[in-house]
């Protein structure tokens, strides 16, 4: 005989508040129990209606313009001082992020940070990209990436690519010295797969999608919003390009718009040469690491 | 420290929403956010980069709100009796005319329950994050949520959803 699951008010609250969104098994178990109890089902429906009504009632506040005095408050001694138009216009383009080990800055065509992330993406993809998905590691696409646990001040969500038929099947954190990369593996039901790598980066402006190809692995890099991102896949280059654009657009929808104020105070943590960042992961280069003389193919740029 | 300022600035829209849920008054909410920001900037050296800055900001805002509430109560005791609004007697016809939508229902809750529900249901914080922002144990948060949600249930008719937007 199947034992009937006891469900209490706190379980219902947690369900309504999305506490179990990261635990699909527990969520399904509780929802099944709720379905067997009209009283619990009614209570849960009420809680969910409350949440929906509250969110709708207060949704408009986020879209309102922020009073200038709030931004002025952040300037302390400069409080109340009008900002020159040029500075405001330039600041509107700023897209900055707190780095895991501090703040990174990169610019121009010769971009060692980009190259380092591409190197690491290739290496990680070779190490883990072809592994079979572990069902136990499945995570909800919309769930927060636990940056906070790693000492980063932002809360971000993994991009939801279900509209493209992709779901996340694996999530890993890769520590490289003081920096970390979040690696997300996506897979579709028809077997297409790619890996997405995210790391905080301070950049002066959004960057174009930069493509590379190495030993049959298509790589694409861009920095946008508060992050530097790259994907690695064995899919054809045109599909990789489409995926990169799709991921970038999905992340733009999720990311909070940076305030048009406050110029960054950039400081270079380091200026890694290509591949150095990847090699600091361990004393031995990984199996996917490029041997001397086998550097990356020239990058191509996809217009925004 | 400039990056801390940027991170704080990024949270202002959410702070305004949380403040509005606490105060219901847009002007008071913006005053509360202003006080919160000024306090956060003064105290930014205390933020240890443990957890999100959002949680830290919510914590400052709530403490500021509680402090202001204490001052408001004190001032209310000193208000001229002729300026005080006529209270609506419970059970009077006027009371029956009071519109009970979700915002009213939320604002009728005790502050601590309102804050707990605002952080979890509106701001989307996890229970751990909300408990930290309110500086209370997790069990206390659950208790406040439970009591507040049940009271909302009694006062808010989910069959007649009134999804009006605030402001």
CSV table of C-alpha atoms in Angstrom, one decimal:
chain,number,residue,atom,x,y,z
A,1,UNK,CA,0.0,0.0,0.0
A,2,UNK,CA,1.3,3.4,-0.9
A,3,UNK,CA,1.9,5.6,2.1
A,4,UNK,CA,0.0,8.9,1.9
A,5,UNK,CA,2.2,11.9,2.0
A,6,UNK,CA,1.3,14.3,4.8
A,7,UNK,CA,1.3,17.9,3.5
A,8,UNK,CA,1.1,20.8,5.8
A,9,UNK,CA,0.6,24.5,5.4
A,10,UNK,CA,4.3,25.3,5.2
A,11,UNK,CA,4.7,22.9,2.3
A,12,UNK,CA,1.8,24.6,0.5
A,13,UNK,CA,3.4,28.0,1.2
A,14,UNK,CA,6.8,26.8,-0.1
A,15,UNK,CA,5.1,25.4,-3.2
A,16,UNK,CA,3.3,28.7,-3.9
A,17,UNK,CA,6.6,30.7,-3.3
A,18,UNK,CA,8.6,28.5,-5.7
A,19,UNK,CA,10.8,27.1,-3.0
A,20,UNK,CA,10.8,23.7,-4.7
A,21,UNK,CA,11.4,24.9,-8.2
A,22,UNK,CA,15.0,23.7,-7.9
A,23,UNK,CA,13.9,20.3,-6.6
A,24,UNK,CA,11.5,18.9,-9.3
A,25,UNK,CA,11.2,15.5,-7.6
A,26,UNK,CA,10.0,17.0,-4.3
A,27,UNK,CA,7.8,19.5,-6.1
A,28,UNK,CA,6.1,16.7,-8.1
A,29,UNK,CA,5.7,14.6,-4.9
A,30,UNK,CA,4.0,17.5,-3.1
A,31,UNK,CA,1.8,18.5,-6.0
A,32,UNK,CA,0.7,14.9,-6.3
A,33,UNK,CA,-0.3,14.9,-2.6
A,34,UNK,CA,-2.1,18.2,-3.1
A,35,UNK,CA,-4.1,16.8,-6.0
A,36,UNK,CA,-5.4,14.2,-3.6
A,37,UNK,CA,-6.6,16.7,-1.1
A,38,UNK,CA,-9.3,19.2,-2.2
A,39,UNK,CA,-8.7,21.2,1.0
A,40,UNK,CA,-5.0,21.5,0.3
A,41,UNK,CA,-5.6,22.2,-3.4
A,42,UNK,CA,-7.9,25.1,-2.6
A,43,UNK,CA,-5.4,26.5,-0.1
A,44,UNK,CA,-2.6,26.2,-2.6
A,45,UNK,CA,-4.7,27.9,-5.3
A,46,UNK,CA,-5.4,30.7,-2.9
A,47,UNK,CA,-1.8,31.2,-2.1
A,48,UNK,CA,-0.8,31.2,-5.7
A,49,UNK,CA,-3.6,33.7,-6.5
A,50,UNK,CA,-2.2,35.9,-3.7
A,51,UNK,CA,1.3,35.8,-5.2
A,52,UNK,CA,0.1,36.5,-8.7
A,53,UNK,CA,-2.1,39.3,-7.5
A,54,UNK,CA,0.7,40.8,-5.5
A,55,UNK,CA,3.3,40.6,-8.3
A,56,UNK,CA,0.8,42.2,-10.7
A,57,UNK,CA,-0.1,44.9,-8.3
A,58,UNK,CA,3.5,46.0,-7.8
A,59,UNK,CA,4.9,45.2,-11.2
A,60,UNK,CA,4.7,48.7,-12.5
A,61,UNK,CA,7.1,50.1,-10.0
A,62,UNK,CA,10.1,48.5,-11.6
A,63,UNK,CA,9.4,50.2,-14.9
A,64,UNK,CA,9.1,53.7,-13.4
A,65,UNK,CA,12.0,56.1,-13.9
A,66,UNK,CA,14.2,56.3,-10.8
A,67,UNK,CA,14.1,59.8,-9.2
A,68,UNK,CA,17.4,61.6,-9.8
A,69,UNK,CA,17.8,62.3,-6.1
A,70,UNK,CA,18.3,58.5,-5.5
A,71,UNK,CA,21.3,58.4,-7.9
A,72,UNK,CA,22.6,61.7,-6.4
A,73,UNK,CA,22.5,60.1,-3.0
A,74,UNK,CA,25.1,57.6,-4.3
A,75,UNK,CA,27.5,60.3,-5.2
A,76,UNK,CA,27.8,61.5,-1.6
A,77,UNK,CA,29.7,64.7,-1.8
A,78,UNK,CA,28.4,65.3,-5.3
A,79,UNK,CA,24.9,65.1,-4.1
A,80,UNK,CA,22.5,67.3,-6.0
A,81,UNK,CA,25.1,68.2,-8.6
A,82,UNK,CA,23.8,68.0,-12.2
A,83,UNK,CA,25.7,65.6,-14.4
A,84,UNK,CA,27.1,66.8,-17.7
A,85,UNK,CA,25.2,65.4,-20.6
A,86,UNK,CA,28.3,63.9,-22.1
A,87,UNK,CA,29.0,62.0,-19.0
A,88,UNK,CA,25.5,60.8,-18.8
A,89,UNK,CA,25.4,59.6,-22.4
A,90,UNK,CA,28.7,57.8,-21.9
A,91,UNK,CA,27.6,56.3,-18.6
A,92,UNK,CA,24.4,55.0,-20.3
A,93,UNK,CA,26.6,52.6,-22.3
A,94,UNK,CA,28.4,51.3,-19.3
A,95,UNK,CA,27.9,47.6,-18.6
A,96,UNK,CA,29.8,46.5,-15.6
A,97,UNK,CA,30.0,43.6,-13.3
A,98,UNK,CA,31.5,42.6,-10.1
A,99,UNK,CA,34.1,40.0,-10.8
A,100,UNK,CA,34.5,36.9,-8.7
A,101,UNK,CA,37.9,37.9,-7.7
A,102,UNK,CA,37.3,41.6,-8.4
A,103,UNK,CA,36.7,43.5,-11.5
A,104,UNK,CA,38.0,42.8,-15.0
A,105,UNK,CA,38.3,45.1,-17.9
A,106,UNK,CA,38.9,44.4,-21.5
A,107,UNK,CA,38.8,46.2,-24.8
A,108,UNK,CA,39.8,46.3,-28.4
A,109,UNK,CA,40.5,43.6,-30.8
A,110,UNK,CA,43.4,42.2,-28.9
A,111,UNK,CA,41.4,40.9,-26.0
A,112,UNK,CA,43.3,38.5,-23.7
A,113,UNK,CA,40.3,38.0,-21.5
A,114,UNK,CA,38.2,36.9,-24.4
A,115,UNK,CA,40.9,34.6,-25.6
A,116,UNK,CA,41.3,33.2,-22.1
A,117,UNK,CA,37.6,32.4,-21.8
A,118,UNK,CA,37.6,30.8,-25.3
A,119,UNK,CA,40.6,28.7,-24.3
A,120,UNK,CA,38.9,27.6,-21.1
A,121,UNK,CA,35.6,27.0,-22.9
A,122,UNK,CA,37.3,24.7,-25.4
A,123,UNK,CA,39.2,22.9,-22.7
A,124,UNK,CA,36.1,22.4,-20.5
A,125,UNK,CA,34.0,21.3,-23.5
A,126,UNK,CA,36.6,18.7,-24.4
A,127,UNK,CA,36.7,17.5,-20.8
A,128,UNK,CA,33.0,17.5,-20.1
A,129,UNK,CA,31.0,18.5,-23.2
A,130,UNK,CA,30.5,15.0,-24.6
A,131,UNK,CA,29.6,13.4,-21.3
A,132,UNK,CA,26.1,11.9,-21.1
A,133,UNK,CA,23.7,14.0,-19.2
A,134,UNK,CA,23.2,13.0,-15.7
A,135,UNK,CA,19.5,13.2,-14.9
A,136,UNK,CA,20.2,13.7,-11.3
A,137,UNK,CA,21.9,17.0,-12.1
A,138,UNK,CA,19.1,18.4,-14.0
A,139,UNK,CA,18.4,22.0,-12.9
A,140,UNK,CA,15.5,24.3,-13.8
A,141,UNK,CA,16.4,26.7,-16.5
A,142,UNK,CA,14.9,29.6,-14.6
A,143,UNK,CA,16.6,28.9,-11.3
A,144,UNK,CA,19.1,31.3,-10.0
A,145,UNK,CA,22.8,30.7,-10.5
A,146,UNK,CA,24.4,30.6,-7.1
A,147,UNK,CA,26.8,33.5,-7.7
A,148,UNK,CA,26.1,34.8,-4.3
A,149,UNK,CA,27.5,31.7,-2.7
A,150,UNK,CA,30.7,32.4,-4.5
A,151,UNK,CA,31.0,35.9,-3.2
A,152,UNK,CA,29.5,37.8,-6.1
A,153,UNK,CA,27.0,40.4,-5.6
A,154,UNK,CA,24.6,39.6,-8.4
A,155,UNK,CA,21.7,37.3,-8.8
A,156,UNK,CA,21.3,35.9,-12.3
A,157,UNK,CA,19.2,33.3,-13.9
A,158,UNK,CA,20.3,30.7,-16.3
A,159,UNK,CA,18.9,31.6,-19.7
A,160,UNK,CA,15.8,29.7,-20.6
A,161,UNK,CA,16.1,28.2,-24.1
A,162,UNK,CA,13.1,25.9,-23.9
A,163,UNK,CA,11.6,27.8,-26.8
A,164,UNK,CA,14.5,26.5,-28.9
A,165,UNK,CA,14.0,23.0,-27.6
A,166,UNK,CA,17.0,23.1,-25.2
A,167,UNK,CA,17.0,22.2,-21.5
A,168,UNK,CA,19.8,22.4,-19.0
A,169,UNK,CA,21.2,19.0,-18.2
A,170,UNK,CA,24.2,20.0,-16.2
A,171,UNK,CA,25.6,22.9,-14.2
A,172,UNK,CA,29.1,23.2,-12.9
A,173,UNK,CA,31.3,25.8,-11.3
A,174,UNK,CA,34.9,26.0,-12.5
A,175,UNK,CA,37.4,27.7,-10.3
A,176,UNK,CA,40.4,29.2,-12.0
A,177,UNK,CA,42.6,30.9,-9.4
A,178,UNK,CA,40.4,33.5,-7.8
A,179,UNK,CA,38.0,33.5,-10.8
A,180,UNK,CA,35.1,31.2,-11.5
A,181,UNK,CA,33.2,30.2,-14.6
A,182,UNK,CA,29.7,28.8,-14.5
A,183,UNK,CA,29.4,26.1,-17.1
A,184,UNK,CA,25.9,25.1,-18.2
A,185,UNK,CA,25.3,22.2,-20.6
A,186,UNK,CA,22.2,22.4,-22.7
A,187,UNK,CA,20.7,19.5,-24.7
A,188,UNK,CA,17.7,19.0,-27.0
A,189,UNK,CA,15.6,16.0,-27.4
A,190,UNK,CA,17.0,15.4,-30.8
A,191,UNK,CA,20.5,15.1,-29.4
A,192,UNK,CA,21.9,18.6,-30.2
A,193,UNK,CA,24.0,19.9,-27.4
A,194,UNK,CA,26.2,22.9,-26.5
A,195,UNK,CA,27.9,24.3,-23.4
A,196,UNK,CA,27.5,27.8,-22.2
A,197,UNK,CA,30.2,29.4,-20.1
A,198,UNK,CA,29.5,32.6,-18.0
A,199,UNK,CA,31.9,34.7,-16.0
A,200,UNK,CA,31.6,38.2,-14.7
A,201,UNK,CA,33.4,40.9,-16.7
A,202,UNK,CA,33.6,44.6,-16.6
A,203,UNK,CA,33.6,45.9,-20.1
A,204,UNK,CA,33.0,49.4,-21.4
A,205,UNK,CA,30.4,48.4,-23.9
A,206,UNK,CA,28.7,45.3,-25.3
A,207,UNK,CA,30.9,43.4,-27.6
A,208,UNK,CA,30.2,41.6,-30.9
A,209,UNK,CA,29.9,37.8,-31.1
A,210,UNK,CA,33.4,36.6,-32.0
A,211,UNK,CA,33.6,33.1,-33.5
A,212,UNK,CA,36.4,30.6,-33.6
A,213,UNK,CA,36.7,27.0,-34.7
A,214,UNK,CA,39.1,24.5,-33.2
A,215,UNK,CA,39.3,20.8,-34.1
A,216,UNK,CA,35.7,20.6,-35.0
A,217,UNK,CA,34.5,22.6,-32.0
A,218,UNK,CA,32.7,25.8,-32.8
A,219,UNK,CA,33.2,28.6,-30.2
A,220,UNK,CA,31.5,31.9,-29.9
A,221,UNK,CA,32.3,34.7,-27.4
A,222,UNK,CA,30.6,37.9,-26.5
A,223,UNK,CA,30.3,40.2,-23.5
A,224,UNK,CA,27.1,41.9,-22.8
A,225,UNK,CA,25.3,43.1,-19.7
A,226,UNK,CA,27.4,42.2,-16.7
A,227,UNK,CA,28.9,39.0,-18.1
A,228,UNK,CA,31.3,37.6,-20.6
A,229,UNK,CA,29.8,34.5,-22.2
A,230,UNK,CA,30.9,31.8,-24.6
A,231,UNK,CA,29.4,28.7,-26.1
A,232,UNK,CA,31.1,25.6,-27.4
A,233,UNK,CA,29.5,23.0,-29.6
A,234,UNK,CA,30.2,20.4,-32.3
A,235,UNK,CA,27.2,21.8,-34.2
A,236,UNK,CA,27.9,23.5,-37.5
A,237,UNK,CA,29.2,27.1,-37.2
A,238,UNK,CA,26.0,28.7,-38.5
A,239,UNK,CA,24.0,26.9,-35.8
A,240,UNK,CA,26.5,27.9,-33.2
A,241,UNK,CA,26.1,31.5,-34.3
A,242,UNK,CA,22.4,31.2,-34.1
A,243,UNK,CA,22.7,29.7,-30.6
A,244,UNK,CA,25.0,32.5,-29.5
A,245,UNK,CA,22.5,35.1,-30.6
A,246,UNK,CA,19.6,33.3,-29.0
A,247,UNK,CA,21.5,33.0,-25.7
A,248,UNK,CA,22.6,36.6,-25.8
A,249,UNK,CA,19.0,37.8,-26.4
A,250,UNK,CA,17.6,35.5,-23.7
A,251,UNK,CA,20.2,36.9,-21.2
A,252,UNK,CA,19.4,40.5,-22.2
A,253,UNK,CA,15.8,39.9,-21.3
A,254,UNK,CA,16.8,38.6,-17.9
A,255,UNK,CA,19.5,41.0,-17.0
A,256,UNK,CA,18.7,44.2,-15.1
A,257,UNK,CA,19.4,47.3,-17.1
A,258,UNK,CA,22.5,48.9,-15.8
A,259,UNK,CA,21.9,52.3,-14.4
A,260,UNK,CA,22.8,55.2,-16.6
A,261,UNK,CA,25.0,56.6,-14.0
A,262,UNK,CA,28.2,55.9,-12.1
A,263,UNK,CA,31.3,55.5,-14.2
A,264,UNK,CA,33.3,52.4,-13.3
A,265,UNK,CA,36.5,52.5,-11.5
A,266,UNK,CA,38.3,49.9,-13.6
A,267,UNK,CA,41.3,48.1,-12.4
A,268,UNK,CA,43.0,45.4,-14.2
A,269,UNK,CA,43.4,42.3,-12.1
A,270,UNK,CA,45.7,40.7,-14.6
A,271,UNK,CA,46.3,40.6,-18.2
A,272,UNK,CA,46.4,36.9,-19.0
A,273,UNK,CA,48.0,35.9,-22.2
A,274,UNK,CA,46.0,33.5,-24.4
A,275,UNK,CA,45.7,30.1,-22.7
A,276,UNK,CA,47.4,31.1,-19.5
A,277,UNK,CA,44.1,31.4,-17.7
A,278,UNK,CA,43.2,27.9,-18.7
A,279,UNK,CA,46.4,26.4,-17.7
A,280,UNK,CA,46.2,27.8,-14.2
A,281,UNK,CA,43.4,25.3,-13.4
A,282,UNK,CA,45.9,22.6,-12.7
A,283,UNK,CA,49.5,21.9,-13.0
A,284,UNK,CA,49.0,19.8,-16.1
A,285,UNK,CA,47.2,21.1,-19.2
A,286,UNK,CA,43.9,19.3,-19.8
A,287,UNK,CA,43.5,16.9,-22.7
A,288,UNK,CA,41.8,19.5,-24.7
A,289,UNK,CA,44.4,22.2,-24.2
A,290,UNK,CA,46.1,23.4,-27.4
A,291,UNK,CA,49.7,22.2,-27.8
A,292,UNK,CA,52.3,24.8,-28.7
A,293,UNK,CA,51.9,25.9,-32.3
A,294,UNK,CA,48.3,24.7,-32.4
A,295,UNK,CA,46.8,28.0,-31.5
A,296,UNK,CA,43.2,29.0,-32.3
A,297,UNK,CA,42.1,29.8,-35.7
A,298,UNK,CA,41.7,33.5,-36.5
A,299,UNK,CA,38.5,34.8,-35.0
A,300,UNK,CA,35.6,36.1,-37.1
A,301,UNK,CA,33.1,38.6,-35.9
A,302,UNK,CA,29.4,38.4,-36.1
A,303,UNK,CA,27.8,41.9,-36.4
A,304,UNK,CA,25.4,42.7,-33.6
B,1,UNK,CA,34.2,51.4,-3.8
B,2,UNK,CA,32.8,52.6,-7.1
B,3,UNK,CA,31.6,49.1,-8.0
B,4,UNK,CA,29.7,49.0,-4.8
B,5,UNK,CA,27.9,52.1,-5.8
B,6,UNK,CA,27.1,50.7,-9.1
B,7,UNK,CA,25.7,47.5,-7.5
B,8,UNK,CA,23.6,49.6,-5.2
B,9,UNK,CA,22.3,51.7,-8.0
B,10,UNK,CA,21.2,48.6,-9.8
B,11,UNK,CA,18.9,47.7,-6.9
B,12,UNK,CA,17.1,51.0,-6.7
B,13,UNK,CA,14.0,49.9,-8.7
B,14,UNK,CA,13.5,46.8,-6.4
B,15,UNK,CA,14.1,48.9,-3.3
B,16,UNK,CA,11.4,51.3,-4.4
B,17,UNK,CA,9.0,48.4,-4.9
B,18,UNK,CA,9.8,46.9,-1.5
B,19,UNK,CA,9.4,50.3,0.1
B,20,UNK,CA,6.1,50.8,-1.5
B,21,UNK,CA,4.9,47.5,-0.3
B,22,UNK,CA,5.9,48.5,3.2
B,23,UNK,CA,4.6,52.0,3.2
B,24,UNK,CA,2.0,52.0,0.4
B,25,UNK,CA,2.5,55.7,0.0
B,26,UNK,CA,4.7,56.5,-3.0
B,27,UNK,CA,6.1,59.6,-1.5
B,28,UNK,CA,7.0,57.9,1.8
B,29,UNK,CA,8.4,55.0,-0.2
B,30,UNK,CA,10.8,57.2,-2.1
B,31,UNK,CA,11.8,59.0,1.1
B,32,UNK,CA,12.5,55.6,2.7
B,33,UNK,CA,14.6,54.6,-0.3
B,34,UNK,CA,16.5,57.8,-0.2
B,35,UNK,CA,17.3,57.3,3.5
B,36,UNK,CA,18.3,53.8,2.8
B,37,UNK,CA,20.6,54.7,0.0
B,38,UNK,CA,22.3,57.4,2.1
B,39,UNK,CA,22.7,55.0,4.9
B,40,UNK,CA,24.1,52.3,2.6
B,41,UNK,CA,26.6,54.7,1.1
B,42,UNK,CA,27.8,55.8,4.5
B,43,UNK,CA,28.1,52.2,5.6
B,44,UNK,CA,29.2,50.6,2.4
B,45,UNK,CA,32.6,49.7,4.0
B,46,UNK,CA,30.6,47.3,6.2
B,47,UNK,CA,29.4,45.2,3.3
B,48,UNK,CA,31.6,42.2,3.3
B,49,UNK,CA,30.5,40.8,-0.1
B,50,UNK,CA,29.0,37.9,1.6
B,51,UNK,CA,25.7,37.2,-0.2
B,52,UNK,CA,24.0,39.5,-2.5
B,53,UNK,CA,24.1,43.2,-2.1
B,54,UNK,CA,20.3,43.1,-2.6
B,55,UNK,CA,19.8,41.2,0.6
B,56,UNK,CA,22.0,43.8,2.4
B,57,UNK,CA,20.0,46.6,1.0
B,58,UNK,CA,16.7,45.1,1.9
B,59,UNK,CA,18.0,44.7,5.4
B,60,UNK,CA,19.0,48.4,5.7
B,61,UNK,CA,15.7,49.5,4.2
B,62,UNK,CA,13.7,47.4,6.6
B,63,UNK,CA,15.6,48.6,9.6
B,64,UNK,CA,15.2,52.2,8.4
B,65,UNK,CA,11.5,51.7,8.0
B,66,UNK,CA,11.2,50.3,11.5
B,67,UNK,CA,13.1,53.2,12.9
B,68,UNK,CA,10.9,55.7,11.0
B,69,UNK,CA,7.8,53.9,12.1
B,70,UNK,CA,8.8,54.4,15.7
B,71,UNK,CA,9.3,58.1,15.1
B,72,UNK,CA,5.9,58.3,13.2
B,73,UNK,CA,4.1,56.6,16.1
B,74,UNK,CA,5.7,59.1,18.5
B,75,UNK,CA,4.6,62.0,16.3
B,76,UNK,CA,1.1,60.6,15.9
B,77,UNK,CA,0.7,60.8,19.7
B,78,UNK,CA,1.4,64.5,19.5
B,79,UNK,CA,-1.0,65.3,16.6
B,80,UNK,CA,-3.7,67.9,17.2
B,81,UNK,CA,-6.9,66.1,18.0
B,82,UNK,CA,-8.8,68.3,15.5
B,83,UNK,CA,-6.5,67.2,12.7
B,84,UNK,CA,-6.9,63.5,13.3
B,85,UNK,CA,-9.1,61.7,10.8
B,86,UNK,CA,-12.3,60.2,12.1
B,87,UNK,CA,-11.7,56.5,12.6
B,88,UNK,CA,-14.0,54.1,10.9
B,89,UNK,CA,-15.9,52.0,13.4
B,90,UNK,CA,-15.6,48.3,12.9
B,91,UNK,CA,-18.8,46.9,11.6
B,92,UNK,CA,-20.1,50.3,10.5
B,93,UNK,CA,-21.6,50.8,7.0
B,94,UNK,CA,-18.4,52.7,6.0
B,95,UNK,CA,-16.3,49.7,6.9
B,96,UNK,CA,-18.4,47.5,4.6
B,97,UNK,CA,-17.6,49.9,1.8
B,98,UNK,CA,-13.9,49.7,2.2
B,99,UNK,CA,-12.5,48.0,-0.8
B,100,UNK,CA,-10.6,44.9,0.0
B,101,UNK,CA,-8.2,44.2,-2.8
B,102,UNK,CA,-4.8,42.5,-2.4
B,103,UNK,CA,-3.0,45.8,-1.7
B,104,UNK,CA,-5.4,46.7,1.0
B,105,UNK,CA,-5.2,43.3,2.5
B,106,UNK,CA,-1.4,43.3,2.5
B,107,UNK,CA,-1.3,46.7,4.1
B,108,UNK,CA,-3.7,45.6,6.8
B,109,UNK,CA,-1.2,43.0,8.0
B,110,UNK,CA,1.2,43.7,10.8
B,111,UNK,CA,4.5,45.1,9.6
B,112,UNK,CA,6.5,42.0,10.2
B,113,UNK,CA,4.1,39.8,8.3
B,114,UNK,CA,3.8,42.3,5.5
B,115,UNK,CA,7.6,42.5,5.1
B,116,UNK,CA,8.0,38.8,5.1
B,117,UNK,CA,5.4,38.4,2.3
B,118,UNK,CA,6.7,41.3,0.3
B,119,UNK,CA,10.2,39.8,0.3
B,120,UNK,CA,9.1,36.3,-0.7
B,121,UNK,CA,6.0,36.8,-2.8
B,122,UNK,CA,6.8,40.1,-4.5
B,123,UNK,CA,10.6,40.3,-4.4
B,124,UNK,CA,11.1,36.6,-5.0
B,125,UNK,CA,13.7,36.0,-2.3
B,126,UNK,CA,14.3,32.6,-1.0
B,127,UNK,CA,13.3,31.9,2.6
B,128,UNK,CA,16.9,31.9,3.6
B,129,UNK,CA,17.5,35.3,2.0
B,130,UNK,CA,14.3,36.8,3.4
B,131,UNK,CA,15.1,35.6,6.9
B,132,UNK,CA,18.6,37.2,6.6
B,133,UNK,CA,17.1,40.4,5.2
B,134,UNK,CA,14.7,40.6,8.2
B,135,UNK,CA,17.4,39.4,10.6
B,136,UNK,CA,15.2,36.6,12.0
B,137,UNK,CA,15.6,32.9,12.2
B,138,UNK,CA,14.1,30.8,9.4
B,139,UNK,CA,11.4,29.4,11.6
B,140,UNK,CA,10.3,32.8,12.6
B,141,UNK,CA,10.0,33.8,8.9
B,142,UNK,CA,7.9,30.7,8.2
B,143,UNK,CA,5.7,31.5,11.1
B,144,UNK,CA,5.2,35.1,9.9
B,145,UNK,CA,4.5,33.9,6.4
B,146,UNK,CA,2.0,31.3,7.6
B,147,UNK,CA,0.1,33.8,9.7
B,148,UNK,CA,0.2,36.5,7.2
B,149,UNK,CA,-0.8,34.3,4.3
B,150,UNK,CA,-3.8,32.9,6.2
B,151,UNK,CA,-4.9,36.4,7.1
B,152,UNK,CA,-4.5,37.5,3.5
B,153,UNK,CA,-6.7,34.5,2.6
B,154,UNK,CA,-9.4,35.7,4.9
B,155,UNK,CA,-9.3,39.3,3.7
B,156,UNK,CA,-8.6,38.8,0.0
B,157,UNK,CA,-11.2,37.2,-2.1
B,158,UNK,CA,-9.2,35.2,-4.7
B,159,UNK,CA,-12.4,34.6,-6.7
B,160,UNK,CA,-12.6,38.3,-7.5
B,161,UNK,CA,-9.0,39.1,-8.3
B,162,UNK,CA,-8.4,42.8,-8.4
B,163,UNK,CA,-5.1,43.0,-10.3
B,164,UNK,CA,-4.9,46.7,-10.3
B,165,UNK,CA,-1.4,48.2,-10.4
B,166,UNK,CA,-0.1,50.3,-7.7
B,167,UNK,CA,0.6,53.9,-8.7
